[in-house]
Amino acid sequence: EVQLVESGGGVVQPGGSLRLSCAASGFTFSSYWMTWVRQAPGKGLEWVANIKQDGSEKYYVDSVKGRFTISRDNAKNSLYLQMNSLSVEDTAVYYCARAGSGTMIGKNDYWGQGTLVTVSS
Amino acid sequence: DIQMTQSPSSLSASVGDRVTITCRASQSISSYLNWYHQKPGKAPKLLIYAASSLQSGVPSRFSGSGSGTDFTLTISSLQPEDFATYYCQQSYTTGTFGQGTKVEI
């Protein structure tokens, strides 16, 4: 059974940093693109970042470029999101999701339960 | 960047109704279009991928069509469990979502 479990969320002050983790199981993690998606309270889904199977390609939404870094450790079946210079606009539930297994990013077919990040003074 | 625009933003429907939601991309995305729905407090669930392919385990009352810039999600006979918010997503580049369509009674 495919499982994705996020952790690392919490309350942080504006300008602070946080590192989210996503533990994957039930599939060959190293064969899939992975994605972070967020959802601000009462708002829609926002794609945040994608990372290729070997970590050689990474893509970000403009609003987080230069502040967030997506990474992965295939030996640990884990996905990460390092978030720096956080602002109140980054307050959201952050989901990790499995993406495609080929050269294209593809569909997000499995999702974690999400972890809440609250940026507040 | 590719922008995704859904319509309508919300709709009211009854059990048994045929429901159609549209999604337009700001440039051609071929068939790299996915549909999800989300219930309050839950993670999104994939319904349709590659514009018209039904995800495993999803009821056949859901169908998708379109290519290029214009896409449609159709629910042939709305069921009580289908009241949710629906999102389209392009996977041609990155993964931009539409703003969502809330389907309510």
PDB file of C-alpha atoms in Angstrom:
ATOM      1  CA  GLU A   1       0.000   0.000   0.000  1.00  0.00           C
ATOM      2  CA  VAL A   2       1.355   3.385  -1.020  1.00  0.00           C
ATOM      3  CA  GLN A   3       1.750   5.717   1.940  1.00  0.00           C
ATOM      4  CA  LEU A   4       3.035   9.260   2.213  1.00  0.00           C
ATOM      5  CA  VAL A   5       3.402  10.780   5.670  1.00  0.00           C
ATOM      6  CA  GLU A   6       4.353  14.419   6.103  1.00  0.00           C
ATOM      7  CA  SER A   7       5.909  15.878   9.230  1.00  0.00           C
ATOM      8  CA  GLY A   8       7.689  19.006  10.385  1.00  0.00           C
ATOM      9  CA  GLY A   9       4.874  21.524  10.335  1.00  0.00           C
ATOM     10  CA  GLY A  10       4.273  23.961  13.157  1.00  0.00           C
ATOM     11  CA  VAL A  11       4.184  27.596  14.155  1.00  0.00           C
ATOM     12  CA  VAL A  12       7.071  29.830  13.093  1.00  0.00           C
ATOM     13  CA  GLN A  13       7.654  33.565  13.216  1.00  0.00           C
ATOM     14  CA  PRO A  14       7.886  35.663  10.032  1.00  0.00           C
ATOM     15  CA  GLY A  15      11.392  35.430   8.631  1.00  0.00           C
ATOM     16  CA  GLY A  16      11.930  32.030  10.194  1.00  0.00           C
ATOM     17  CA  SER A  17      12.675  28.641   8.690  1.00  0.00           C
ATOM     18  CA  LEU A  18      11.112  25.215   8.734  1.00  0.00           C
ATOM     19  CA  ARG A  19      11.950  21.876   7.129  1.00  0.00           C
ATOM     20  CA  LEU A  20       9.147  19.573   6.070  1.00  0.00           C
ATOM     21  CA  SER A  21       9.660  15.867   5.530  1.00  0.00           C
ATOM     22  CA  CYS A  22       7.626  13.266   3.688  1.00  0.00           C
ATOM     23  CA  ALA A  23       8.230   9.585   4.362  1.00  0.00           C
ATOM     24  CA  ALA A  24       7.246   7.333   1.474  1.00  0.00           C
ATOM     25  CA  SER A  25       6.506   3.615   1.519  1.00  0.00           C
ATOM     26  CA  GLY A  26       4.788   0.966  -0.561  1.00  0.00           C
ATOM     27  CA  PHE A  27       6.393   1.861  -3.898  1.00  0.00           C
ATOM     28  CA  THR A  28       9.800   2.328  -5.494  1.00  0.00           C
ATOM     29  CA  PHE A  29      10.408   5.908  -4.380  1.00  0.00           C
ATOM     30  CA  SER A  30      13.429   6.444  -6.620  1.00  0.00           C
ATOM     31  CA  SER A  31      11.316   5.797  -9.734  1.00  0.00           C
ATOM     32  CA  TYR A  32       8.937   8.715  -9.306  1.00  0.00           C
ATOM     33  CA  TRP A  33       8.877  12.473  -9.576  1.00  0.00           C
ATOM     34  CA  MET A  34       7.609  13.972  -6.325  1.00  0.00           C
ATOM     35  CA  THR A  35       5.609  17.130  -5.653  1.00  0.00           C
ATOM     36  CA  TRP A  36       4.783  19.559  -2.856  1.00  0.00           C
ATOM     37  CA  VAL A  37       1.381  21.248  -2.999  1.00  0.00           C
ATOM     38  CA  ARG A  38      -0.015  23.699  -0.451  1.00  0.00           C
ATOM     39  CA  GLN A  39      -3.416  25.022   0.497  1.00  0.00           C
ATOM     40  CA  ALA A  40      -3.882  28.222   2.465  1.00  0.00           C
ATOM     41  CA  PRO A  41      -6.835  28.254   4.883  1.00  0.00           C
ATOM     42  CA  GLY A  42     -10.083  28.427   2.912  1.00  0.00           C
ATOM     43  CA  LYS A  43      -8.233  28.688  -0.411  1.00  0.00           C
ATOM     44  CA  GLY A  44      -7.507  26.464  -3.389  1.00  0.00           C
ATOM     45  CA  LEU A  45      -4.616  24.177  -4.157  1.00  0.00           C
ATOM     46  CA  GLU A  46      -1.290  25.711  -5.128  1.00  0.00           C
ATOM     47  CA  TRP A  47       1.503  23.691  -6.718  1.00  0.00           C
ATOM     48  CA  VAL A  48       4.767  24.529  -4.935  1.00  0.00           C
ATOM     49  CA  ALA A  49       7.597  22.386  -6.314  1.00  0.00           C
ATOM     50  CA  ASN A  50       8.532  19.234  -8.229  1.00  0.00           C
ATOM     51  CA  ILE A  51      11.691  17.134  -8.133  1.00  0.00           C
ATOM     52  CA  LYS A  52      12.816  14.523 -10.618  1.00  0.00           C
ATOM     53  CA  GLN A  53      13.613  10.943  -9.681  1.00  0.00           C
ATOM     54  CA  ASP A  54      17.360  11.530  -9.268  1.00  0.00           C
ATOM     55  CA  GLY A  55      17.048  15.112  -8.018  1.00  0.00           C
ATOM     56  CA  SER A  56      18.630  16.508 -11.175  1.00  0.00           C
ATOM     57  CA  GLU A  57      15.640  18.691 -12.063  1.00  0.00           C
ATOM     58  CA  LYS A  58      13.697  20.900  -9.676  1.00  0.00           C
ATOM     59  CA  TYR A  59      10.908  23.354 -10.411  1.00  0.00           C
ATOM     60  CA  TYR A  60       9.287  25.951  -8.177  1.00  0.00           C
ATOM     61  CA  VAL A  61       6.339  28.318  -8.226  1.00  0.00           C
ATOM     62  CA  ASP A  62       7.589  31.889  -8.597  1.00  0.00           C
ATOM     63  CA  SER A  63       6.445  32.940  -5.123  1.00  0.00           C
ATOM     64  CA  VAL A  64       8.871  30.550  -3.380  1.00  0.00           C
ATOM     65  CA  LYS A  65      11.878  30.679  -5.693  1.00  0.00           C
ATOM     66  CA  GLY A  66      15.018  31.549  -3.767  1.00  0.00           C
ATOM     67  CA  ARG A  67      13.345  30.799  -0.422  1.00  0.00           C
ATOM     68  CA  PHE A  68      12.264  27.148  -0.630  1.00  0.00           C
ATOM     69  CA  THR A  69      14.373  24.142  -1.618  1.00  0.00           C
ATOM     70  CA  ILE A  70      12.964  20.762  -2.551  1.00  0.00           C
ATOM     71  CA  SER A  71      15.217  17.745  -2.099  1.00  0.00           C
ATOM     72  CA  ARG A  72      15.046  13.994  -1.701  1.00  0.00           C
ATOM     73  CA  ASP A  73      16.999  11.111  -0.231  1.00  0.00           C
ATOM     74  CA  ASN A  74      16.225   7.994  -2.229  1.00  0.00           C
ATOM     75  CA  ALA A  75      18.137   5.801   0.224  1.00  0.00           C
ATOM     76  CA  LYS A  76      15.751   6.942   2.963  1.00  0.00           C
ATOM     77  CA  ASN A  77      12.634   7.081   0.774  1.00  0.00           C
ATOM     78  CA  SER A  78      12.152  10.651   1.888  1.00  0.00           C
ATOM     79  CA  LEU A  79      11.176  13.976   0.347  1.00  0.00           C
ATOM     80  CA  TYR A  80      11.984  17.318   1.929  1.00  0.00           C
ATOM     81  CA  LEU A  81      11.023  20.967   1.661  1.00  0.00           C
ATOM     82  CA  GLN A  82      13.360  23.475   3.266  1.00  0.00           C
ATOM     83  CA  MET A  83      11.478  26.728   3.761  1.00  0.00           C
ATOM     84  CA  ASN A  84      13.387  29.921   4.598  1.00  0.00           C
ATOM     85  CA  SER A  85      12.370  33.573   4.961  1.00  0.00           C
ATOM     86  CA  LEU A  86       8.818  32.526   5.717  1.00  0.00           C
ATOM     87  CA  SER A  87       6.006  35.071   5.507  1.00  0.00           C
ATOM     88  CA  VAL A  88       2.390  34.998   6.625  1.00  0.00           C
ATOM     89  CA  GLU A  89       1.440  34.233   3.015  1.00  0.00           C
ATOM     90  CA  ASP A  90       3.159  30.851   3.383  1.00  0.00           C
ATOM     91  CA  THR A  91       0.655  29.747   6.016  1.00  0.00           C
ATOM     92  CA  ALA A  92      -0.965  26.625   4.601  1.00  0.00           C
ATOM     93  CA  VAL A  93      -1.387  22.895   4.783  1.00  0.00           C
ATOM     94  CA  TYR A  94       1.495  21.366   2.846  1.00  0.00           C
ATOM     95  CA  TYR A  95       0.913  18.081   1.027  1.00  0.00           C
ATOM     96  CA  CYS A  96       3.468  15.814  -0.571  1.00  0.00           C
ATOM     97  CA  ALA A  97       2.280  13.822  -3.546  1.00  0.00           C
ATOM     98  CA  ARG A  98       3.652  11.159  -5.838  1.00  0.00           C
ATOM     99  CA  ALA A  99       3.952  12.256  -9.459  1.00  0.00           C
ATOM    100  CA  GLY A 100       4.907  10.510 -12.664  1.00  0.00           C
ATOM    101  CA  SER A 101       7.369   7.680 -13.215  1.00  0.00           C
ATOM    102  CA  GLY A 102       8.577   8.663 -16.667  1.00  0.00           C
ATOM    103  CA  THR A 103      10.258  11.687 -18.111  1.00  0.00           C
ATOM    104  CA  MET A 104       7.157  13.826 -17.680  1.00  0.00           C
ATOM    105  CA  ILE A 105       5.985  15.032 -14.298  1.00  0.00           C
ATOM    106  CA  GLY A 106       2.527  13.516 -14.801  1.00  0.00           C
ATOM    107  CA  LYS A 107      -0.352  12.978 -12.441  1.00  0.00           C
ATOM    108  CA  ASN A 108      -0.345  13.213  -8.632  1.00  0.00           C
ATOM    109  CA  ASP A 109      -1.956   9.893  -7.821  1.00  0.00           C
ATOM    110  CA  TYR A 110      -1.134   9.503  -4.128  1.00  0.00           C
ATOM    111  CA  TRP A 111      -1.152  12.216  -1.478  1.00  0.00           C
ATOM    112  CA  GLY A 112      -0.171  12.486   2.147  1.00  0.00           C
ATOM    113  CA  GLN A 113      -2.510  13.773   4.827  1.00  0.00           C
ATOM    114  CA  GLY A 114      -0.808  17.164   4.947  1.00  0.00           C
ATOM    115  CA  THR A 115       1.094  19.111   7.589  1.00  0.00           C
ATOM    116  CA  LEU A 116       0.070  22.583   8.749  1.00  0.00           C
ATOM    117  CA  VAL A 117       2.545  25.446   8.651  1.00  0.00           C
ATOM    118  CA  THR A 118       1.491  28.604  10.459  1.00  0.00           C
ATOM    119  CA  VAL A 119       3.588  31.736  10.101  1.00  0.00           C
ATOM    120  CA  SER A 120       2.651  34.177  12.805  1.00  0.00           C
ATOM    121  CA  SER A 121       4.240  36.569  15.253  1.00  0.00           C
TER     122      SER A 121
ATOM    123  CA  ASP B   1       3.822  30.415 -16.834  1.00  0.00           C
ATOM    124  CA  ILE B   2       0.705  28.474 -17.788  1.00  0.00           C
ATOM    125  CA  GLN B   3      -2.489  29.719 -16.134  1.00  0.00           C
ATOM    126  CA  MET B   4      -5.509  27.474 -15.601  1.00  0.00           C
ATOM    127  CA  THR B   5      -9.021  28.933 -15.441  1.00  0.00           C
ATOM    128  CA  GLN B   6     -12.012  26.903 -14.301  1.00  0.00           C
ATOM    129  CA  SER B   7     -15.676  27.698 -14.700  1.00  0.00           C
ATOM    130  CA  PRO B   8     -17.947  28.021 -12.948  1.00  0.00           C
ATOM    131  CA  SER B   9     -16.419  28.846  -9.552  1.00  0.00           C
ATOM    132  CA  SER B  10     -19.359  27.160  -7.880  1.00  0.00           C
ATOM    133  CA  LEU B  11     -22.563  25.424  -8.853  1.00  0.00           C
ATOM    134  CA  SER B  12     -25.650  24.075  -7.204  1.00  0.00           C
ATOM    135  CA  ALA B  13     -26.914  20.676  -8.266  1.00  0.00           C
ATOM    136  CA  SER B  14     -29.084  17.806  -7.118  1.00  0.00           C
ATOM    137  CA  VAL B  15     -28.492  14.094  -6.830  1.00  0.00           C
ATOM    138  CA  GLY B  16     -28.895  12.556 -10.271  1.00  0.00           C
ATOM    139  CA  ASP B  17     -27.971  15.716 -12.179  1.00  0.00           C
ATOM    140  CA  ARG B  18     -25.461  15.758 -15.008  1.00  0.00           C
ATOM    141  CA  VAL B  19     -22.702  18.189 -14.087  1.00  0.00           C
ATOM    142  CA  THR B  20     -20.076  19.731 -16.360  1.00  0.00           C
ATOM    143  CA  ILE B  21     -17.021  21.733 -15.287  1.00  0.00           C
ATOM    144  CA  THR B  22     -14.697  23.395 -17.756  1.00  0.00           C
ATOM    145  CA  CYS B  23     -11.020  24.239 -17.556  1.00  0.00           C
ATOM    146  CA  ARG B  24      -9.069  26.447 -19.934  1.00  0.00           C
ATOM    147  CA  ALA B  25      -5.283  26.673 -20.214  1.00  0.00           C
ATOM    148  CA  SER B  26      -3.517  29.884 -21.191  1.00  0.00           C
ATOM    149  CA  GLN B  27      -1.552  27.953 -23.824  1.00  0.00           C
ATOM    150  CA  SER B  28      -1.702  24.537 -25.371  1.00  0.00           C
ATOM    151  CA  ILE B  29      -0.962  21.721 -22.929  1.00  0.00           C
ATOM    152  CA  SER B  30      -1.776  18.853 -25.305  1.00  0.00           C
ATOM    153  CA  SER B  31      -3.559  16.294 -23.093  1.00  0.00           C
ATOM    154  CA  TYR B  32      -1.516  16.928 -19.943  1.00  0.00           C
ATOM    155  CA  LEU B  33      -4.551  17.702 -17.834  1.00  0.00           C
ATOM    156  CA  ASN B  34      -5.650  16.080 -14.592  1.00  0.00           C
ATOM    157  CA  TRP B  35      -8.819  16.394 -12.501  1.00  0.00           C
ATOM    158  CA  TYR B  36      -9.113  16.011  -8.726  1.00  0.00           C
ATOM    159  CA  HIS B  37     -11.771  16.470  -6.137  1.00  0.00           C
ATOM    160  CA  GLN B  38     -11.323  17.397  -2.505  1.00  0.00           C
ATOM    161  CA  LYS B  39     -13.610  17.166   0.492  1.00  0.00           C
ATOM    162  CA  PRO B  40     -13.184  19.430   3.513  1.00  0.00           C
ATOM    163  CA  GLY B  41     -10.247  18.442   5.690  1.00  0.00           C
ATOM    164  CA  LYS B  42      -9.083  15.746   3.280  1.00  0.00           C
ATOM    165  CA  ALA B  43      -6.317  15.429   0.731  1.00  0.00           C
ATOM    166  CA  PRO B  44      -7.230  15.775  -2.954  1.00  0.00           C
ATOM    167  CA  LYS B  45      -8.123  12.621  -4.859  1.00  0.00           C
ATOM    168  CA  LEU B  46      -7.162  12.002  -8.486  1.00  0.00           C
ATOM    169  CA  LEU B  47     -10.151  11.316 -10.747  1.00  0.00           C
ATOM    170  CA  ILE B  48      -8.973  11.739 -14.341  1.00  0.00           C
ATOM    171  CA  TYR B  49      -5.475  11.956 -15.826  1.00  0.00           C
ATOM    172  CA  ALA B  50      -4.196  12.699 -19.314  1.00  0.00           C
ATOM    173  CA  ALA B  51      -7.465  14.564 -19.980  1.00  0.00           C
ATOM    174  CA  SER B  52      -9.648  11.482 -20.401  1.00  0.00           C
ATOM    175  CA  SER B  53      -8.172   8.470 -18.595  1.00  0.00           C
ATOM    176  CA  LEU B  54     -10.102   7.280 -15.555  1.00  0.00           C
ATOM    177  CA  GLN B  55      -7.928   6.679 -12.509  1.00  0.00           C
ATOM    178  CA  SER B  56      -8.176   3.167 -11.101  1.00  0.00           C
ATOM    179  CA  GLY B  57     -11.017   2.790  -8.629  1.00  0.00           C
ATOM    180  CA  VAL B  58     -12.868   5.929  -9.711  1.00  0.00           C
ATOM    181  CA  PRO B  59     -16.527   5.400 -10.679  1.00  0.00           C
ATOM    182  CA  SER B  60     -17.338   5.464 -14.385  1.00  0.00           C
ATOM    183  CA  ARG B  61     -19.820   8.315 -13.932  1.00  0.00           C
ATOM    184  CA  PHE B  62     -16.745  10.574 -14.071  1.00  0.00           C
ATOM    185  CA  SER B  63     -15.354  11.351 -17.519  1.00  0.00           C
ATOM    186  CA  GLY B  64     -13.000  13.872 -19.038  1.00  0.00           C
ATOM    187  CA  SER B  65     -12.472  15.268 -22.506  1.00  0.00           C
ATOM    188  CA  GLY B  66     -10.539  17.892 -24.387  1.00  0.00           C
ATOM    189  CA  SER B  67      -7.070  18.694 -25.639  1.00  0.00           C
ATOM    190  CA  GLY B  68      -4.992  21.741 -26.378  1.00  0.00           C
ATOM    191  CA  THR B  69      -6.474  24.506 -24.241  1.00  0.00           C
ATOM    192  CA  ASP B  70     -10.062  23.485 -23.478  1.00  0.00           C
ATOM    193  CA  PHE B  71     -11.084  20.630 -21.214  1.00  0.00           C
ATOM    194  CA  THR B  72     -14.228  19.311 -19.573  1.00  0.00           C
ATOM    195  CA  LEU B  73     -15.028  17.134 -16.579  1.00  0.00           C
ATOM    196  CA  THR B  74     -18.458  15.524 -16.618  1.00  0.00           C
ATOM    197  CA  ILE B  75     -20.273  13.717 -13.835  1.00  0.00           C
ATOM    198  CA  SER B  76     -23.077  11.819 -15.541  1.00  0.00           C
ATOM    199  CA  SER B  77     -25.298  11.326 -12.496  1.00  0.00           C
ATOM    200  CA  LEU B  78     -24.292  13.228  -9.379  1.00  0.00           C
ATOM    201  CA  GLN B  79     -24.153  11.148  -6.201  1.00  0.00           C
ATOM    202  CA  PRO B  80     -24.222  12.397  -2.578  1.00  0.00           C
ATOM    203  CA  GLU B  81     -20.508  11.627  -2.151  1.00  0.00           C
ATOM    204  CA  ASP B  82     -19.650  13.829  -5.165  1.00  0.00           C
ATOM    205  CA  PHE B  83     -20.392  17.100  -3.385  1.00  0.00           C
ATOM    206  CA  ALA B  84     -16.875  18.511  -3.146  1.00  0.00           C
ATOM    207  CA  THR B  85     -14.500  21.005  -4.725  1.00  0.00           C
ATOM    208  CA  TYR B  86     -13.051  20.034  -8.100  1.00  0.00           C
ATOM    209  CA  TYR B  87      -9.689  21.150  -9.455  1.00  0.00           C
ATOM    210  CA  CYS B  88      -8.010  20.835 -12.817  1.00  0.00           C
ATOM    211  CA  GLN B  89      -4.201  20.699 -13.026  1.00  0.00           C
ATOM    212  CA  GLN B  90      -1.835  20.957 -15.958  1.00  0.00           C
ATOM    213  CA  SER B  91       1.164  18.634 -15.935  1.00  0.00           C
ATOM    214  CA  TYR B  92       2.655  19.861 -19.225  1.00  0.00           C
ATOM    215  CA  THR B  93       5.100  21.982 -17.260  1.00  0.00           C
ATOM    216  CA  THR B  94       5.267  22.130 -13.465  1.00  0.00           C
ATOM    217  CA  GLY B  95       1.769  21.540 -12.067  1.00  0.00           C
ATOM    218  CA  THR B  96      -0.461  24.607 -11.955  1.00  0.00           C
ATOM    219  CA  PHE B  97      -3.977  24.116 -10.584  1.00  0.00           C
ATOM    220  CA  GLY B  98      -7.171  25.860 -11.530  1.00  0.00           C
ATOM    221  CA  GLN B  99      -8.892  27.913  -8.847  1.00  0.00           C
ATOM    222  CA  GLY B 100     -11.455  25.226  -8.090  1.00  0.00           C
ATOM    223  CA  THR B 101     -15.176  24.607  -8.612  1.00  0.00           C
ATOM    224  CA  LYS B 102     -17.330  23.955  -5.560  1.00  0.00           C
ATOM    225  CA  VAL B 103     -20.216  21.585  -6.254  1.00  0.00           C
ATOM    226  CA  GLU B 104     -22.918  21.976  -3.647  1.00  0.00           C
ATOM    227  CA  ILE B 105     -26.566  21.198  -3.130  1.00  0.00           C
TER     228      ILE B 105
END
